[in-house]
Amino acid sequence: MDSEDLLSQLADIHLPAEVSYWPPAPGWWVLAILLLIGLVYLAYKLRIQAQHRKICQYALAELDRCMAEYATADSSDPDANLLRYVNAVNSVLRRVALVHFPNTDVAGLGGQAWVDFIRQKGDSSLLNEQIAAVLSRGRFQTRVEVDSQALYELGQSWVNSLYQHNHRTTHEAVPLEGSTK
């Protein structure tokens, strides 16, 4: 047998089959699952953040409404108007606390314990002794003395600090009852 006979017996070169795109290799499946988990987690975090923003806006709108009602109240009894304003702001702060800290005993707090809670849980840098006194005992007084603008600013600062700094991010967010949209 000569070399030409041997060469004629050889078959042509066969190229391997093309690599198919489906089904993907196991590594791609793992990557797809991790990407899906990441997207679900991101969507969850964005939803929680949007709820926090919405609750914060509702609470700030309530504080604005309280201030507007106080500013336009009948001036025949300024002491009663100020007392209503203090109680309205205190009510807004308490509802925010109930929504933001649902697993604590916020509803039962009163007096100095309520003021201490406000100091511990949010930005209370504007909380002076006069405001602390009306927040702790204002509901039980017939006359209060407090700077309404300072109380308003404290309320805004405290609510903003809770929702912008996210001291506690894993809770069930519920809109405030009686809030304006």
XYZ file of C-alpha atoms in Angstrom:
181
model
C 0.000 0.000 0.000
C 1.356 3.192 -0.985
C 0.639 6.531 0.620
C -1.975 7.548 -1.961
C -4.035 4.472 -1.203
C -3.829 5.231 2.463
C -4.840 8.853 1.908
C -7.856 7.847 -0.150
C -9.143 5.728 2.714
C -9.210 8.695 5.112
C -12.507 10.443 5.664
C -12.907 14.210 5.498
C -12.435 16.250 8.630
C -15.727 16.643 10.519
C -16.236 19.862 12.434
C -17.853 19.519 15.824
C -21.461 20.602 16.192
C -21.969 24.273 17.022
C -22.338 25.093 20.691
C -26.010 25.774 21.357
C -27.195 28.657 23.473
C -29.904 26.534 25.047
C -29.851 25.053 27.617
C -27.274 27.277 29.265
C -24.458 25.955 31.344
C -25.061 25.574 35.120
C -23.032 28.687 35.884
C -25.446 30.813 33.860
C -28.390 29.341 35.787
C -26.737 30.272 39.090
C -26.007 33.774 37.818
C -29.609 34.211 36.608
C -31.004 33.097 39.979
C -28.673 35.437 41.874
C -29.620 38.301 39.573
C -33.318 37.583 40.082
C -32.893 37.497 43.875
C -30.992 40.786 43.703
C -33.731 42.430 41.635
C -36.472 41.227 43.998
C -34.496 42.531 47.001
C -33.932 45.884 45.287
C -37.628 46.192 44.424
C -38.530 45.416 48.041
C -36.121 48.050 49.370
C -37.405 50.653 46.897
C -40.992 49.880 47.916
C -40.164 50.278 51.614
C -38.323 53.521 50.883
C -41.302 54.850 48.919
C -43.633 53.939 51.790
C -41.345 55.735 54.257
C -41.322 58.811 52.052
C -45.109 58.741 51.767
C -45.651 58.351 55.521
C -43.178 61.150 56.190
C -45.024 63.400 53.736
C -48.367 62.576 55.398
C -46.996 63.352 58.849
C -45.423 66.618 57.701
C -48.690 67.567 55.997
C -50.498 66.893 59.286
C -48.063 69.167 61.108
C -48.617 71.845 58.458
C -52.371 71.463 58.873
C -52.070 71.824 62.653
C -50.031 75.010 62.242
C -52.441 76.406 59.643
C -55.426 75.731 61.909
C -53.640 77.383 64.816
C -52.674 80.397 62.701
C -56.228 80.897 61.452
C -57.995 80.074 64.732
C -60.411 82.504 66.384
C -58.362 84.922 68.460
C -60.997 85.311 71.176
C -59.404 82.534 73.303
C -55.672 82.277 72.485
C -54.975 79.945 75.434
C -57.491 77.370 74.203
C -56.152 77.679 70.641
C -52.574 77.087 71.798
C -53.654 74.127 73.914
C -55.515 72.598 70.942
C -52.429 73.152 68.786
C -50.103 71.510 71.329
C -52.421 68.520 71.652
C -52.751 68.203 67.860
C -48.967 68.227 67.363
C -48.529 65.768 70.222
C -51.122 63.520 68.590
C -49.284 63.615 65.256
C -45.979 62.762 66.951
C -47.615 59.880 68.818
C -49.177 58.466 65.615
C -45.833 58.681 63.835
C -44.221 56.842 66.738
C -46.918 54.151 66.639
C -46.381 53.635 62.916
C -42.593 53.764 63.013
C -42.145 51.665 66.156
C -45.072 49.197 66.056
C -43.431 46.617 68.317
C -42.909 48.973 71.253
C -45.299 50.184 73.915
C -45.566 53.721 72.537
C -49.302 53.976 73.072
C -48.943 53.645 76.823
C -46.226 56.251 77.201
C -47.084 59.470 78.914
C -45.454 62.258 80.849
C -41.686 62.128 81.140
C -41.524 58.648 79.566
C -43.060 60.080 76.359
C -40.524 62.923 76.301
C -37.667 60.470 76.943
C -38.925 58.341 74.043
C -38.852 61.373 71.751
C -35.318 62.187 72.905
C -34.065 58.637 72.347
C -35.653 57.773 69.027
C -35.184 60.776 66.792
C -33.615 64.190 66.375
C -34.611 66.024 69.525
C -32.035 68.806 69.334
C -34.852 71.381 69.292
C -36.552 69.866 72.355
C -36.136 72.437 75.113
C -37.557 72.272 78.634
C -40.621 74.356 77.742
C -41.580 72.056 74.859
C -40.807 68.963 76.947
C -43.147 70.226 79.653
C -46.071 70.783 77.273
C -45.534 67.440 75.526
C -45.502 65.581 78.828
C -48.292 67.429 80.663
C -50.019 69.569 78.017
C -53.128 67.430 77.734
C -53.858 67.901 81.414
C -53.394 71.672 81.571
C -55.933 74.418 81.056
C -53.241 76.839 79.919
C -49.828 76.245 78.364
C -46.978 78.504 77.420
C -44.865 77.421 74.494
C -43.448 78.859 71.300
C -45.742 77.383 68.652
C -43.131 77.806 65.911
C -40.477 75.991 67.975
C -42.915 73.124 68.605
C -43.696 72.971 64.882
C -39.992 72.888 63.999
C -39.349 70.167 66.575
C -42.157 68.088 65.065
C -40.774 68.473 61.558
C -37.222 67.712 62.674
C -38.255 64.634 64.650
C -40.429 63.157 61.885
C -37.792 63.806 59.227
C -35.085 62.199 61.352
C -37.112 59.012 61.725
C -37.732 58.518 58.028
C -34.641 59.993 56.433
C -32.084 58.255 58.596
C -34.007 54.966 58.717
C -33.230 54.062 62.323
C -35.418 51.017 61.816
C -35.978 49.849 58.276
C -37.772 46.541 58.653
C -41.299 47.214 59.769
C -44.725 47.180 58.307
C -45.439 50.706 57.142
C -49.031 51.846 57.549
C -50.329 55.291 56.523
C -51.376 57.585 59.334
C -55.074 57.612 60.071
C -56.733 60.924 59.453
C -53.913 62.174 57.253
C -54.563 64.342 54.261
C -53.564 63.212 50.828
